[in-house]
Amino acid sequence: MVNIIFMAALLVIVLATGCTGSGKVLPALEIEGQPESIKTNVLETGALALQRDAPPDKLNIYLVGFHPLKNDPQRQFEAHHFCQQVNQDFAQCVLYDGNTPDANMNGIEYIISERLFNSLPEKEQQYWHPHNGEILSGQLVAPGLPEAADKEVMQGKMNSYGKTWHTWRVTHGNGNNDQLPLGEPALAWSFNRFGEAKPGLVESRDRRMDINTEERRRQRQDLTPLAHPQAGVDALQGKFKRSTQPIPGVVDKSAAPGLGGESFPSQ
């Protein structure tokens, strides 16, 4: 109990500083347009002073991970999540292509517990991707937190699921970024096997943000026994142009003895 209280207090202190980690990630592109006018700047300053306690003020948990699109897995995003933990079972996040004030908003993600996921009808469950692969691979991180606090955050997300829509195809390392948010939102998924991420995708993030994904993976090995088989782990298996290997502890429900069920098709 003492350790839990200590970690909670530490997390509050770190989050209160507004720290986003040691590495600043600039937007993946600069939007074409006229510079802001003096009038607009004055209005923004007034709004900052007078319009407090807005919903964005609650987005005080910062996570960075990666998403492939479910219907186009070769399209992959470095996703900067700014989240609000609404209650123990539900969180909501706004996604950006960086962590500086001029970052471009490019999606949203809702995160639910295993308990809430199991209450959903099967047709709805196909939109929710599993999180254990992101956590146990070390790819999902909470930048700026001490390693112990980062691990506590990840332990709290074990066996959870996310529903993610990318509204703008803009990300680092993509030479074909759209200059504006075009077309329909696209359902994103998670990486559930080593090798699914494009070569250089994770490494580029790690260099810019001073993160060691492999070290995070090693530190989280004792979380593996907490992992339950999850739906959707095998949804994209075989759809990547590289050889892939299982992540220990990351198992699809359909492959788990005695659980049955079916993997969900791509959307």
C-alpha atoms as a PDB file:
ATOM      1  CA  MET A   1       0.000   0.000   0.000  1.00  0.00           C
ATOM      2  CA  VAL A   2       2.848   2.396   0.836  1.00  0.00           C
ATOM      3  CA  ASN A   3       4.436   1.797  -2.565  1.00  0.00           C
ATOM      4  CA  ILE A   4       1.143   2.490  -4.348  1.00  0.00           C
ATOM      5  CA  ILE A   5       0.645   5.739  -2.443  1.00  0.00           C
ATOM      6  CA  PHE A   6       4.247   6.773  -3.134  1.00  0.00           C
ATOM      7  CA  MET A   7       3.965   6.053  -6.840  1.00  0.00           C
ATOM      8  CA  ALA A   8       0.669   7.907  -7.070  1.00  0.00           C
ATOM      9  CA  ALA A   9       2.159  10.941  -5.354  1.00  0.00           C
ATOM     10  CA  LEU A  10       5.223  10.817  -7.591  1.00  0.00           C
ATOM     11  CA  LEU A  11       3.050  10.615 -10.692  1.00  0.00           C
ATOM     12  CA  VAL A  12       1.010  13.631  -9.605  1.00  0.00           C
ATOM     13  CA  ILE A  13       4.155  15.673  -8.973  1.00  0.00           C
ATOM     14  CA  VAL A  14       5.677  14.831 -12.350  1.00  0.00           C
ATOM     15  CA  LEU A  15       2.454  15.463 -14.256  1.00  0.00           C
ATOM     16  CA  ALA A  16       1.925  18.752 -12.465  1.00  0.00           C
ATOM     17  CA  THR A  17       5.166  20.041 -13.957  1.00  0.00           C
ATOM     18  CA  GLY A  18       3.757  19.620 -17.452  1.00  0.00           C
ATOM     19  CA  CYS A  19       6.844  17.624 -18.395  1.00  0.00           C
ATOM     20  CA  THR A  20       6.690  15.855 -21.748  1.00  0.00           C
ATOM     21  CA  GLY A  21      10.082  14.218 -21.536  1.00  0.00           C
ATOM     22  CA  SER A  22      13.630  15.142 -22.438  1.00  0.00           C
ATOM     23  CA  GLY A  23      13.010  15.128 -26.180  1.00  0.00           C
ATOM     24  CA  LYS A  24      10.940  17.750 -27.965  1.00  0.00           C
ATOM     25  CA  VAL A  25       9.269  16.429 -31.106  1.00  0.00           C
ATOM     26  CA  LEU A  26       8.388  19.113 -33.640  1.00  0.00           C
ATOM     27  CA  PRO A  27       5.384  18.699 -35.964  1.00  0.00           C
ATOM     28  CA  ALA A  28       5.869  16.405 -38.941  1.00  0.00           C
ATOM     29  CA  LEU A  29       4.956  19.253 -41.305  1.00  0.00           C
ATOM     30  CA  GLU A  30       4.369  22.989 -41.322  1.00  0.00           C
ATOM     31  CA  ILE A  31       0.871  23.906 -42.450  1.00  0.00           C
ATOM     32  CA  GLU A  32       0.657  26.345 -45.333  1.00  0.00           C
ATOM     33  CA  GLY A  33      -1.162  29.556 -44.431  1.00  0.00           C
ATOM     34  CA  GLN A  34      -0.832  33.195 -43.509  1.00  0.00           C
ATOM     35  CA  PRO A  35       0.825  34.075 -40.174  1.00  0.00           C
ATOM     36  CA  GLU A  36      -1.539  34.864 -37.317  1.00  0.00           C
ATOM     37  CA  SER A  37      -2.609  38.494 -37.177  1.00  0.00           C
ATOM     38  CA  ILE A  38      -2.046  40.733 -34.171  1.00  0.00           C
ATOM     39  CA  LYS A  39      -5.789  40.657 -33.523  1.00  0.00           C
ATOM     40  CA  THR A  40      -5.792  36.849 -33.395  1.00  0.00           C
ATOM     41  CA  ASN A  41      -2.835  36.835 -31.010  1.00  0.00           C
ATOM     42  CA  VAL A  42      -4.580  39.294 -28.704  1.00  0.00           C
ATOM     43  CA  LEU A  43      -7.751  37.189 -28.706  1.00  0.00           C
ATOM     44  CA  GLU A  44      -5.751  34.061 -27.893  1.00  0.00           C
ATOM     45  CA  THR A  45      -4.017  35.817 -24.987  1.00  0.00           C
ATOM     46  CA  GLY A  46      -7.374  36.968 -23.623  1.00  0.00           C
ATOM     47  CA  ALA A  47      -8.848  33.499 -23.952  1.00  0.00           C
ATOM     48  CA  LEU A  48      -5.894  31.992 -22.101  1.00  0.00           C
ATOM     49  CA  ALA A  49      -6.454  34.369 -19.201  1.00  0.00           C
ATOM     50  CA  LEU A  50     -10.255  34.173 -19.032  1.00  0.00           C
ATOM     51  CA  GLN A  51     -11.264  30.728 -20.293  1.00  0.00           C
ATOM     52  CA  ARG A  52      -9.795  28.349 -17.737  1.00  0.00           C
ATOM     53  CA  ASP A  53     -10.853  24.877 -16.627  1.00  0.00           C
ATOM     54  CA  ALA A  54     -11.685  23.768 -20.163  1.00  0.00           C
ATOM     55  CA  PRO A  55     -11.668  20.035 -21.051  1.00  0.00           C
ATOM     56  CA  PRO A  56      -8.134  20.166 -22.543  1.00  0.00           C
ATOM     57  CA  ASP A  57      -6.810  21.152 -19.099  1.00  0.00           C
ATOM     58  CA  LYS A  58      -7.550  17.571 -18.021  1.00  0.00           C
ATOM     59  CA  LEU A  59      -5.327  16.009 -20.709  1.00  0.00           C
ATOM     60  CA  ASN A  60      -2.408  15.645 -18.322  1.00  0.00           C
ATOM     61  CA  ILE A  61      -1.110  12.131 -19.048  1.00  0.00           C
ATOM     62  CA  TYR A  62       1.382  11.919 -21.920  1.00  0.00           C
ATOM     63  CA  LEU A  63       2.050   8.665 -23.766  1.00  0.00           C
ATOM     64  CA  VAL A  64       3.913   7.945 -27.008  1.00  0.00           C
ATOM     65  CA  GLY A  65       3.386   4.843 -29.089  1.00  0.00           C
ATOM     66  CA  PHE A  66       2.767   3.650 -32.640  1.00  0.00           C
ATOM     67  CA  HIS A  67      -0.279   2.739 -34.740  1.00  0.00           C
ATOM     68  CA  PRO A  68      -0.682   0.976 -38.088  1.00  0.00           C
ATOM     69  CA  LEU A  69      -3.947   1.533 -39.939  1.00  0.00           C
ATOM     70  CA  LYS A  70      -6.103  -1.582 -39.743  1.00  0.00           C
ATOM     71  CA  ASN A  71      -7.051  -1.565 -43.433  1.00  0.00           C
ATOM     72  CA  ASP A  72      -3.588  -0.398 -44.586  1.00  0.00           C
ATOM     73  CA  PRO A  73      -0.967  -1.709 -42.119  1.00  0.00           C
ATOM     74  CA  GLN A  74       1.933  -0.281 -44.128  1.00  0.00           C
ATOM     75  CA  ARG A  75       0.659   3.182 -43.133  1.00  0.00           C
ATOM     76  CA  GLN A  76       2.103   3.658 -39.661  1.00  0.00           C
ATOM     77  CA  PHE A  77       2.008   6.560 -37.203  1.00  0.00           C
ATOM     78  CA  GLU A  78       4.125   7.799 -34.325  1.00  0.00           C
ATOM     79  CA  ALA A  79       1.311   8.825 -31.979  1.00  0.00           C
ATOM     80  CA  HIS A  80       1.686  11.376 -29.182  1.00  0.00           C
ATOM     81  CA  HIS A  81      -1.232  10.833 -26.799  1.00  0.00           C
ATOM     82  CA  PHE A  82      -2.422  13.496 -24.352  1.00  0.00           C
ATOM     83  CA  CYS A  83      -4.944  11.746 -22.133  1.00  0.00           C
ATOM     84  CA  GLN A  84      -7.447  12.158 -19.327  1.00  0.00           C
ATOM     85  CA  GLN A  85      -8.077   9.208 -17.024  1.00  0.00           C
ATOM     86  CA  VAL A  86     -11.823   9.671 -16.513  1.00  0.00           C
ATOM     87  CA  ASN A  87     -12.141   6.714 -14.142  1.00  0.00           C
ATOM     88  CA  GLN A  88     -10.401   3.397 -13.498  1.00  0.00           C
ATOM     89  CA  ASP A  89     -11.963   1.815 -16.585  1.00  0.00           C
ATOM     90  CA  PHE A  90     -11.996   4.640 -19.121  1.00  0.00           C
ATOM     91  CA  ALA A  91      -9.542   7.189 -20.548  1.00  0.00           C
ATOM     92  CA  GLN A  92      -9.768   9.550 -23.508  1.00  0.00           C
ATOM     93  CA  CYS A  93      -6.870  10.926 -25.525  1.00  0.00           C
ATOM     94  CA  VAL A  94      -6.154  13.497 -28.219  1.00  0.00           C
ATOM     95  CA  LEU A  95      -3.400  12.480 -30.643  1.00  0.00           C
ATOM     96  CA  TYR A  96      -0.746  14.768 -32.140  1.00  0.00           C
ATOM     97  CA  ASP A  97       2.256  14.423 -34.447  1.00  0.00           C
ATOM     98  CA  GLY A  98       4.564  15.993 -31.848  1.00  0.00           C
ATOM     99  CA  ASN A  99       4.714  17.407 -28.332  1.00  0.00           C
ATOM    100  CA  THR A 100       5.392  21.101 -28.908  1.00  0.00           C
ATOM    101  CA  PRO A 101       2.713  23.842 -28.796  1.00  0.00           C
ATOM    102  CA  ASP A 102       2.508  23.918 -32.603  1.00  0.00           C
ATOM    103  CA  ALA A 103       1.935  20.155 -32.989  1.00  0.00           C
ATOM    104  CA  ASN A 104      -0.783  19.025 -35.395  1.00  0.00           C
ATOM    105  CA  MET A 105      -3.790  17.165 -33.958  1.00  0.00           C
ATOM    106  CA  ASN A 106      -4.208  14.003 -36.021  1.00  0.00           C
ATOM    107  CA  GLY A 107      -6.572  11.704 -34.149  1.00  0.00           C
ATOM    108  CA  ILE A 108      -8.354  10.519 -31.026  1.00  0.00           C
ATOM    109  CA  GLU A 109      -8.197   7.382 -28.899  1.00  0.00           C
ATOM    110  CA  TYR A 110     -10.496   5.980 -26.235  1.00  0.00           C
ATOM    111  CA  ILE A 111      -9.042   3.432 -23.808  1.00  0.00           C
ATOM    112  CA  ILE A 112     -11.165   0.960 -21.868  1.00  0.00           C
ATOM    113  CA  SER A 113     -10.472  -1.803 -19.375  1.00  0.00           C
ATOM    114  CA  GLU A 114     -10.813  -5.490 -20.140  1.00  0.00           C
ATOM    115  CA  ARG A 115     -14.026  -5.504 -18.095  1.00  0.00           C
ATOM    116  CA  LEU A 116     -15.659  -2.863 -20.299  1.00  0.00           C
ATOM    117  CA  PHE A 117     -14.383  -4.503 -23.474  1.00  0.00           C
ATOM    118  CA  ASN A 118     -15.947  -7.821 -22.488  1.00  0.00           C
ATOM    119  CA  SER A 119     -19.302  -6.064 -22.049  1.00  0.00           C
ATOM    120  CA  LEU A 120     -19.337  -4.898 -25.698  1.00  0.00           C
ATOM    121  CA  PRO A 121     -21.180  -6.756 -28.460  1.00  0.00           C
ATOM    122  CA  GLU A 122     -18.911  -8.691 -30.803  1.00  0.00           C
ATOM    123  CA  LYS A 123     -19.648  -6.347 -33.714  1.00  0.00           C
ATOM    124  CA  GLU A 124     -18.350  -3.401 -31.683  1.00  0.00           C
ATOM    125  CA  GLN A 125     -15.292  -5.253 -30.350  1.00  0.00           C
ATOM    126  CA  GLN A 126     -13.756  -5.401 -33.843  1.00  0.00           C
ATOM    127  CA  TYR A 127     -12.973  -1.670 -33.607  1.00  0.00           C
ATOM    128  CA  TRP A 128     -10.877  -2.006 -30.411  1.00  0.00           C
ATOM    129  CA  HIS A 129      -7.202  -2.974 -30.567  1.00  0.00           C
ATOM    130  CA  PRO A 130      -5.354  -4.834 -27.775  1.00  0.00           C
ATOM    131  CA  HIS A 131      -2.622  -3.091 -25.767  1.00  0.00           C
ATOM    132  CA  ASN A 132      -0.482  -5.863 -24.272  1.00  0.00           C
ATOM    133  CA  GLY A 133       1.801  -6.003 -27.314  1.00  0.00           C
ATOM    134  CA  GLU A 134       2.483  -2.270 -27.134  1.00  0.00           C
ATOM    135  CA  ILE A 135       3.316  -2.506 -23.432  1.00  0.00           C
ATOM    136  CA  LEU A 136       5.371  -5.716 -23.291  1.00  0.00           C
ATOM    137  CA  SER A 137       7.396  -4.763 -26.393  1.00  0.00           C
ATOM    138  CA  GLY A 138       8.457  -1.515 -24.684  1.00  0.00           C
ATOM    139  CA  GLN A 139       7.099   0.573 -27.569  1.00  0.00           C
ATOM    140  CA  LEU A 140       4.457   2.449 -25.547  1.00  0.00           C
ATOM    141  CA  VAL A 141       6.116   4.826 -23.084  1.00  0.00           C
ATOM    142  CA  ALA A 142       5.273   7.680 -20.734  1.00  0.00           C
ATOM    143  CA  PRO A 143       8.117  10.133 -21.511  1.00  0.00           C
ATOM    144  CA  GLY A 144       9.554  12.207 -18.701  1.00  0.00           C
ATOM    145  CA  LEU A 145       8.419   9.926 -15.885  1.00  0.00           C
ATOM    146  CA  PRO A 146      10.929   8.061 -13.731  1.00  0.00           C
ATOM    147  CA  GLU A 147      11.263   4.468 -14.892  1.00  0.00           C
ATOM    148  CA  ALA A 148       9.366   3.143 -11.864  1.00  0.00           C
ATOM    149  CA  ALA A 149       6.449   5.505 -12.494  1.00  0.00           C
ATOM    150  CA  ASP A 150       6.420   4.643 -16.206  1.00  0.00           C
ATOM    151  CA  LYS A 151       6.140   0.971 -15.284  1.00  0.00           C
ATOM    152  CA  GLU A 152       3.268   1.671 -12.897  1.00  0.00           C
ATOM    153  CA  VAL A 153       1.398   3.488 -15.653  1.00  0.00           C
ATOM    154  CA  MET A 154       1.922   0.557 -18.029  1.00  0.00           C
ATOM    155  CA  GLN A 155       0.860  -1.999 -15.442  1.00  0.00           C
ATOM    156  CA  GLY A 156      -2.392  -0.080 -15.064  1.00  0.00           C
ATOM    157  CA  LYS A 157      -3.003  -0.414 -18.831  1.00  0.00           C
ATOM    158  CA  MET A 158      -2.337  -4.160 -19.058  1.00  0.00           C
ATOM    159  CA  ASN A 159      -5.186  -6.047 -20.767  1.00  0.00           C
ATOM    160  CA  SER A 160      -6.846  -2.794 -21.862  1.00  0.00           C
ATOM    161  CA  TYR A 161      -8.091  -1.912 -25.348  1.00  0.00           C
ATOM    162  CA  GLY A 162      -8.055   1.225 -27.498  1.00  0.00           C
ATOM    163  CA  LYS A 163     -10.365   2.569 -30.180  1.00  0.00           C
ATOM    164  CA  THR A 164      -8.338   4.927 -32.365  1.00  0.00           C
ATOM    165  CA  TRP A 165      -9.295   7.043 -35.352  1.00  0.00           C
ATOM    166  CA  HIS A 166      -6.606   8.922 -37.252  1.00  0.00           C
ATOM    167  CA  THR A 167      -8.149  11.985 -38.900  1.00  0.00           C
ATOM    168  CA  TRP A 168      -4.996  13.286 -40.606  1.00  0.00           C
ATOM    169  CA  ARG A 169      -2.348  11.245 -42.379  1.00  0.00           C
ATOM    170  CA  VAL A 170       0.594  13.148 -40.965  1.00  0.00           C
ATOM    171  CA  THR A 171       3.463  11.555 -39.054  1.00  0.00           C
ATOM    172  CA  HIS A 172       7.246  11.578 -38.752  1.00  0.00           C
ATOM    173  CA  GLY A 173       9.162   9.545 -41.314  1.00  0.00           C
ATOM    174  CA  ASN A 174       6.341   9.682 -43.877  1.00  0.00           C
ATOM    175  CA  GLY A 175       7.300  11.430 -47.083  1.00  0.00           C
ATOM    176  CA  ASN A 176       3.683  11.507 -48.267  1.00  0.00           C
ATOM    177  CA  ASN A 177       2.089  13.528 -45.494  1.00  0.00           C
ATOM    178  CA  ASP A 178      -1.183  15.200 -46.430  1.00  0.00           C
ATOM    179  CA  GLN A 179      -0.894  18.980 -46.136  1.00  0.00           C
ATOM    180  CA  LEU A 180      -4.398  19.122 -44.623  1.00  0.00           C
ATOM    181  CA  PRO A 181      -6.688  16.562 -42.896  1.00  0.00           C
ATOM    182  CA  LEU A 182      -8.274  14.979 -45.961  1.00  0.00           C
ATOM    183  CA  GLY A 183     -10.779  12.188 -46.475  1.00  0.00           C
ATOM    184  CA  GLU A 184     -12.450   9.935 -43.957  1.00  0.00           C
ATOM    185  CA  PRO A 185     -11.039   9.025 -40.540  1.00  0.00           C
ATOM    186  CA  ALA A 186      -9.126   5.735 -40.564  1.00  0.00           C
ATOM    187  CA  LEU A 187      -9.303   3.048 -37.889  1.00  0.00           C
ATOM    188  CA  ALA A 188      -5.897   2.342 -36.367  1.00  0.00           C
ATOM    189  CA  TRP A 189      -4.606  -0.835 -34.760  1.00  0.00           C
ATOM    190  CA  SER A 190      -1.685  -1.944 -32.597  1.00  0.00           C
ATOM    191  CA  PHE A 191       1.566  -3.811 -33.209  1.00  0.00           C
ATOM    192  CA  ASN A 192       1.317  -7.289 -31.684  1.00  0.00           C
ATOM    193  CA  ARG A 193       4.467  -8.991 -32.969  1.00  0.00           C
ATOM    194  CA  PHE A 194       8.102  -7.978 -33.163  1.00  0.00           C
ATOM    195  CA  GLY A 195       8.930  -6.833 -36.695  1.00  0.00           C
ATOM    196  CA  GLU A 196       5.544  -5.369 -37.592  1.00  0.00           C
ATOM    197  CA  ALA A 197       6.820  -1.802 -37.214  1.00  0.00           C
ATOM    198  CA  LYS A 198       8.689  -0.515 -40.244  1.00  0.00           C
ATOM    199  CA  PRO A 199      12.461  -0.578 -39.867  1.00  0.00           C
ATOM    200  CA  GLY A 200      13.599   2.693 -38.334  1.00  0.00           C
ATOM    201  CA  LEU A 201      10.189   3.796 -37.041  1.00  0.00           C
ATOM    202  CA  VAL A 202      10.797   2.992 -33.376  1.00  0.00           C
ATOM    203  CA  GLU A 203      14.507   3.765 -33.584  1.00  0.00           C
ATOM    204  CA  SER A 204      13.829   7.262 -34.958  1.00  0.00           C
ATOM    205  CA  ARG A 205      11.477   8.038 -32.063  1.00  0.00           C
ATOM    206  CA  ASP A 206      14.024   6.725 -29.583  1.00  0.00           C
ATOM    207  CA  ARG A 207      16.833   8.913 -30.952  1.00  0.00           C
ATOM    208  CA  ARG A 208      14.748  12.089 -30.946  1.00  0.00           C
ATOM    209  CA  MET A 209      13.305  11.513 -27.472  1.00  0.00           C
ATOM    210  CA  ASP A 210      16.256   9.781 -25.756  1.00  0.00           C
ATOM    211  CA  ILE A 211      14.220   6.606 -25.157  1.00  0.00           C
ATOM    212  CA  ASN A 212      15.573   3.059 -25.034  1.00  0.00           C
ATOM    213  CA  THR A 213      12.720   0.791 -26.125  1.00  0.00           C
ATOM    214  CA  GLU A 214      14.720  -2.390 -25.613  1.00  0.00           C
ATOM    215  CA  GLU A 215      15.536  -1.398 -22.042  1.00  0.00           C
ATOM    216  CA  ARG A 216      11.861  -0.606 -21.374  1.00  0.00           C
ATOM    217  CA  ARG A 217      10.979  -4.055 -22.696  1.00  0.00           C
ATOM    218  CA  ARG A 218      13.447  -5.727 -20.323  1.00  0.00           C
ATOM    219  CA  GLN A 219      12.173  -3.726 -17.364  1.00  0.00           C
ATOM    220  CA  ARG A 220       8.592  -4.868 -18.021  1.00  0.00           C
ATOM    221  CA  GLN A 221       9.248  -8.605 -18.268  1.00  0.00           C
ATOM    222  CA  ASP A 222       7.728  -9.187 -14.839  1.00  0.00           C
ATOM    223  CA  LEU A 223       4.432  -7.802 -16.218  1.00  0.00           C
ATOM    224  CA  THR A 224       4.174 -10.757 -18.622  1.00  0.00           C
ATOM    225  CA  PRO A 225       2.377 -13.050 -16.120  1.00  0.00           C
ATOM    226  CA  LEU A 226      -0.345 -10.371 -15.831  1.00  0.00           C
ATOM    227  CA  ALA A 227      -1.150 -10.583 -19.554  1.00  0.00           C
ATOM    228  CA  HIS A 228      -4.452 -12.225 -20.491  1.00  0.00           C
ATOM    229  CA  PRO A 229      -5.162 -13.475 -24.029  1.00  0.00           C
ATOM    230  CA  GLN A 230      -6.701 -10.593 -25.949  1.00  0.00           C
ATOM    231  CA  ALA A 231      -9.044 -10.258 -28.893  1.00  0.00           C
ATOM    232  CA  GLY A 232      -7.571  -8.825 -32.082  1.00  0.00           C
ATOM    233  CA  VAL A 233      -3.942  -9.829 -31.496  1.00  0.00           C
ATOM    234  CA  ASP A 234      -3.867 -11.812 -34.756  1.00  0.00           C
ATOM    235  CA  ALA A 235      -6.074  -9.424 -36.754  1.00  0.00           C
ATOM    236  CA  LEU A 236      -3.125  -8.214 -38.858  1.00  0.00           C
ATOM    237  CA  GLN A 237      -0.952 -11.316 -38.775  1.00  0.00           C
ATOM    238  CA  GLY A 238       0.637 -11.956 -42.169  1.00  0.00           C
ATOM    239  CA  LYS A 239      -0.190  -8.493 -43.506  1.00  0.00           C
ATOM    240  CA  PHE A 240       3.300  -7.047 -43.060  1.00  0.00           C
ATOM    241  CA  LYS A 241       6.084  -7.306 -45.639  1.00  0.00           C
ATOM    242  CA  ARG A 242       8.614  -8.578 -43.118  1.00  0.00           C
ATOM    243  CA  SER A 243       9.141 -11.646 -40.981  1.00  0.00           C
ATOM    244  CA  THR A 244       7.677 -11.222 -37.513  1.00  0.00           C
ATOM    245  CA  GLN A 245       8.118 -12.966 -34.181  1.00  0.00           C
ATOM    246  CA  PRO A 246       5.772 -13.398 -31.224  1.00  0.00           C
ATOM    247  CA  ILE A 247       6.013 -11.080 -28.219  1.00  0.00           C
ATOM    248  CA  PRO A 248       6.141 -13.284 -25.101  1.00  0.00           C
ATOM    249  CA  GLY A 249       2.826 -13.088 -23.265  1.00  0.00           C
ATOM    250  CA  VAL A 250       0.896 -11.604 -26.210  1.00  0.00           C
ATOM    251  CA  VAL A 251      -1.684 -14.193 -27.271  1.00  0.00           C
ATOM    252  CA  ASP A 252      -4.896 -13.973 -29.290  1.00  0.00           C
ATOM    253  CA  LYS A 253      -8.002 -15.261 -27.514  1.00  0.00           C
ATOM    254  CA  SER A 254      -8.723 -17.579 -30.417  1.00  0.00           C
ATOM    255  CA  ALA A 255      -5.357 -19.290 -29.904  1.00  0.00           C
ATOM    256  CA  ALA A 256      -5.668 -19.647 -26.133  1.00  0.00           C
ATOM    257  CA  PRO A 257      -6.610 -23.176 -25.007  1.00  0.00           C
ATOM    258  CA  GLY A 258     -10.125 -23.366 -23.651  1.00  0.00           C
ATOM    259  CA  LEU A 259     -11.089 -19.788 -24.535  1.00  0.00           C
ATOM    260  CA  GLY A 260     -12.251 -20.217 -28.113  1.00  0.00           C
ATOM    261  CA  GLY A 261     -13.545 -17.187 -29.992  1.00  0.00           C
ATOM    262  CA  GLU A 262     -12.575 -15.767 -33.327  1.00  0.00           C
ATOM    263  CA  SER A 263     -10.084 -13.220 -34.526  1.00  0.00           C
ATOM    264  CA  PHE A 264     -11.667 -10.073 -35.898  1.00  0.00           C
ATOM    265  CA  PRO A 265     -11.471  -9.155 -39.581  1.00  0.00           C
ATOM    266  CA  SER A 266      -9.940  -5.937 -40.827  1.00  0.00           C
ATOM    267  CA  GLN A 267     -12.194  -2.959 -41.343  1.00  0.00           C
END
